[in-house]
XYZ file of C-alpha atoms in Angstrom:
279
model
C -6.169 -19.505 -2.118
C -6.722 -21.992 -4.958
C -6.083 -21.815 -8.679
C -9.241 -22.642 -10.616
C -10.496 -22.863 -14.202
C -13.984 -21.760 -15.225
C -15.800 -24.919 -16.286
C -17.502 -23.261 -19.285
C -15.399 -20.268 -20.344
C -12.015 -21.807 -19.578
C -10.296 -18.797 -18.000
C -8.137 -19.166 -14.890
C -9.080 -17.567 -11.607
C -7.970 -17.509 -7.985
C -10.489 -18.600 -5.359
C -9.862 -17.277 -1.871
C -11.575 -19.210 0.902
C -11.921 -18.311 4.553
C -10.032 -20.786 6.712
C -12.318 -22.084 9.510
C -11.556 -21.080 13.098
C -12.273 -22.938 16.296
C -13.413 -19.799 18.117
C -16.957 -19.059 16.907
C -16.880 -15.399 17.971
C -13.559 -14.721 16.234
C -14.788 -16.643 13.216
C -17.704 -14.235 12.839
C -15.348 -11.250 13.022
C -13.023 -12.714 10.417
C -15.980 -13.718 8.256
C -17.275 -10.146 8.237
C -13.820 -8.776 7.345
C -13.587 -11.306 4.522
C -16.931 -10.387 3.000
C -16.189 -6.688 3.486
C -13.035 -7.196 1.420
C -15.165 -8.549 -1.418
C -17.628 -5.668 -1.226
C -14.825 -3.117 -1.241
C -12.995 -4.780 -4.141
C -16.229 -4.819 -6.152
C -16.335 -1.001 -5.997
C -12.894 -0.543 -7.549
C -11.697 -0.966 -11.136
C -8.049 -0.183 -11.871
C -5.208 -1.989 -13.713
C -3.194 -2.132 -10.479
C -6.012 -3.501 -8.333
C -7.013 -7.156 -8.395
C -10.191 -7.668 -10.427
C -13.068 -9.350 -8.579
C -15.193 -11.838 -10.517
C -17.601 -13.075 -7.850
C -18.085 -13.783 -4.163
C -20.532 -15.701 -2.024
C -20.921 -18.665 0.317
C -20.135 -22.330 -0.270
C -22.887 -24.927 0.437
C -21.494 -25.345 3.963
C -21.525 -21.594 4.612
C -17.864 -20.721 4.039
C -17.297 -17.334 2.344
C -15.275 -17.229 -0.864
C -13.956 -14.631 -3.308
C -13.216 -15.336 -6.983
C -10.479 -13.047 -8.334
C -8.293 -12.727 -11.393
C -5.390 -15.171 -11.436
C -2.023 -13.423 -11.203
C 1.367 -14.701 -12.297
C 4.185 -12.946 -10.507
C 5.687 -12.480 -7.063
C 5.190 -10.268 -4.035
C 7.593 -7.492 -3.145
C 8.490 -9.487 -0.032
C 9.895 -12.195 -2.279
C 11.579 -9.575 -4.460
C 13.390 -8.078 -1.472
C 14.267 -11.493 -0.061
C 15.848 -12.798 -3.263
C 17.226 -9.655 -4.922
C 17.564 -6.973 -2.255
C 17.114 -3.324 -3.154
C 15.590 -2.426 -6.522
C 17.014 0.018 -9.007
C 15.534 3.345 -7.899
C 13.774 4.187 -11.157
C 11.993 0.818 -11.239
C 10.936 1.207 -7.603
C 9.676 4.738 -8.256
C 7.648 3.641 -11.286
C 6.025 0.777 -9.402
C 5.251 2.973 -6.422
C 3.691 5.653 -8.628
C 1.389 2.971 -10.040
C 0.471 1.765 -6.550
C -0.151 5.331 -5.398
C -2.388 6.033 -8.387
C -4.429 2.871 -7.761
C -4.759 3.687 -4.086
C -5.957 7.164 -4.936
C -8.951 5.529 -6.612
C -9.686 3.588 -3.428
C -9.373 6.742 -1.340
C -11.784 8.598 -3.611
C -14.249 5.784 -2.949
C -13.739 6.389 0.778
C -11.676 3.234 1.335
C -8.500 3.080 3.447
C -6.417 -0.083 3.032
C -4.762 0.062 6.514
C -2.492 -2.969 5.978
C -0.146 -2.108 3.125
C 3.109 -4.080 3.203
C 5.404 -5.779 0.656
C 3.495 -9.068 0.904
C 0.326 -7.229 -0.180
C 1.950 -5.778 -3.299
C 2.502 -8.145 -6.215
C 4.682 -7.548 -9.256
C 3.198 -8.974 -12.429
C 3.484 -8.365 -16.178
C 0.791 -7.388 -18.665
C 0.341 -9.059 -22.059
C 2.234 -6.110 -23.546
C 5.220 -6.874 -21.295
C 4.755 -3.918 -18.936
C 5.474 -4.508 -15.252
C 2.600 -3.477 -12.993
C 1.989 -3.699 -9.284
C -1.177 -5.247 -7.905
C -2.519 -4.220 -4.500
C -3.845 -7.244 -2.629
C -5.820 -7.974 0.517
C -8.324 -5.289 1.392
C -9.493 -7.446 4.301
C -8.471 -4.908 6.960
C -9.806 -1.950 4.973
C -12.420 0.423 6.240
C -14.535 3.275 4.972
C -13.237 6.638 6.110
C -16.525 7.486 7.764
C -17.358 3.962 8.915
C -16.647 1.915 12.006
C -13.028 0.833 11.785
C -13.244 -1.809 14.500
C -10.207 -3.333 16.175
C -6.602 -2.441 15.377
C -5.250 -4.840 12.752
C -2.146 -4.695 10.630
C 1.619 -5.154 10.672
C 3.377 -2.759 13.109
C 6.494 -2.320 10.951
C 4.495 -0.796 8.082
C 1.659 0.806 10.016
C 1.447 4.548 10.510
C 2.390 5.612 14.073
C -1.070 6.976 14.787
C -2.559 3.647 13.750
C -0.798 1.833 16.605
C -2.505 3.937 19.272
C -5.875 4.714 17.699
C -8.458 2.923 15.599
C -9.390 6.190 13.884
C -7.032 6.901 11.014
C -7.398 8.697 7.703
C -5.933 8.289 4.227
C -2.536 9.564 5.328
C -1.941 6.258 7.138
C -1.765 4.471 3.767
C 0.640 7.135 2.533
C 2.999 6.404 5.436
C 2.881 2.647 4.804
C 3.744 3.041 1.118
C 6.613 5.370 2.027
C 8.041 2.704 4.364
C 7.795 0.166 1.528
C 9.444 2.528 -0.964
C 12.263 3.273 1.493
C 12.867 -0.474 1.816
C 12.716 -1.031 -1.942
C 15.404 1.540 -2.768
C 17.731 0.916 0.184
C 17.190 -2.740 1.074
C 16.722 -1.513 4.654
C 13.735 -0.632 6.783
C 13.552 2.916 8.153
C 12.855 1.585 11.667
C 13.828 -1.664 13.368
C 10.483 -2.689 14.819
C 10.007 -5.965 16.665
C 7.252 -4.971 19.117
C 4.089 -2.902 18.970
C 5.724 -0.433 21.365
C 8.531 0.208 18.866
C 5.979 1.390 16.299
C 4.446 4.055 18.538
C 4.768 7.745 17.559
C 7.156 8.620 20.401
C 9.470 5.645 19.782
C 9.638 6.351 16.063
C 10.236 10.031 16.703
C 13.058 9.190 19.107
C 14.711 6.933 16.506
C 14.334 9.051 13.381
C 15.577 7.290 10.217
C 18.315 8.611 7.963
C 17.301 9.744 4.451
C 17.312 6.917 1.868
C 20.305 8.369 -0.013
C 22.481 7.753 3.062
C 22.442 4.059 2.116
C 22.527 4.513 -1.666
C 25.411 4.973 -4.050
C 23.509 7.433 -6.247
C 21.067 9.099 -3.897
C 18.767 11.959 -4.846
C 18.133 14.677 -2.214
C 14.842 15.660 -3.845
C 13.538 12.090 -3.658
C 14.763 11.996 -0.060
C 12.534 14.983 0.623
C 9.518 13.348 -1.021
C 9.885 10.101 0.930
C 10.790 11.674 4.268
C 7.767 13.971 4.051
C 5.502 10.932 3.672
C 7.290 9.376 6.684
C 6.524 12.272 9.016
C 5.332 11.112 12.431
C 2.657 13.813 12.527
C 0.078 13.106 9.768
C -0.489 16.834 9.271
C 3.109 17.216 8.077
C 2.798 14.531 5.378
C 1.626 15.077 1.804
C -1.972 16.294 1.712
C -3.063 13.154 -0.124
C -1.825 10.128 -2.054
C -2.020 11.920 -5.383
C 0.249 14.720 -4.153
C 2.750 12.117 -2.929
C 2.699 10.433 -6.350
C 3.099 13.760 -8.140
C 6.067 14.715 -5.954
C 7.731 11.342 -6.518
C 7.172 11.500 -10.276
C 8.579 15.015 -10.534
C 11.631 14.264 -8.387
C 12.470 11.058 -10.265
C 11.729 12.384 -13.755
C 8.855 10.001 -14.436
C 6.214 11.193 -16.894
C 2.863 10.713 -15.229
C 0.297 12.503 -17.349
C -2.550 10.549 -15.747
C -2.004 12.525 -12.568
C -3.247 16.114 -12.797
C -1.141 18.705 -11.026
C -2.447 18.617 -7.428
C -0.724 21.781 -6.239
C -3.629 24.097 -6.935
C -5.847 22.179 -4.520
C -3.257 20.704 -2.169
C -1.585 23.886 -0.967
C 1.915 22.422 -1.221
C 4.991 24.549 -0.665
C 5.872 27.230 -3.227
C 9.520 26.409 -2.695
C 9.101 22.808 -3.813
C 7.131 23.936 -6.856
C 9.838 26.396 -7.871
C 12.492 23.685 -7.550
C 10.474 21.451 -9.850
C 10.099 24.288 -12.373
C 13.837 24.929 -12.444
C 14.527 21.229 -12.905
C 12.093 21.061 -15.867
């Protein structure tokens, strides 16, 4: 990825180029993923998604993507240098990421490789911290051919490690793993091999709720996160928007941009009544 300046208009941009491979067959696969990323990004417009300016081929046939230039750091760097975030900050950033991802899901796009290095903290001109979702290169359309299994086992949904066919709830699981790490400084599972990320291994080594590692834990937020971390996708939140709504309600974040999803999501009456009493 290179920093560039438009020769006429003068604005800065980031140019992402595909690194050549020696294996011609693999190169074609990677090339297609790269161009698919550009096509998918072009469909989406959201403050927390990287804006795409252009894409195409260089004179020697190498694909490139021209994107907005971001000043900030990834959540990987944040965790490495500062450890766990203050819960409220982590919840706000995750609600933004969830809202942006909801837009992608409505367009039929699953990211499939969400991890701290693909989430970048940056600041708007007004001084507001936002989170940018990067790298849709492994993404797929819900109804399309999802190809080979790609991704990072630690953050992948359990079902994703044994099947190429996953739905939107896989992204929900990945974001819940990231949120767990942001608020505790720990990962819910210690995964070093693909086998460790399988459904049965994760089920056998169930993680403790986040508040177990926190000085000021919140049982309601525990419930929101642990539901998104369910091994069985059916037991997770019905969709990303419901996850965001639950997190916002439990943490006291005003999130008027998210309509109440309970009428269509069929979430538990008990959880709704708890939220009403808290309000």
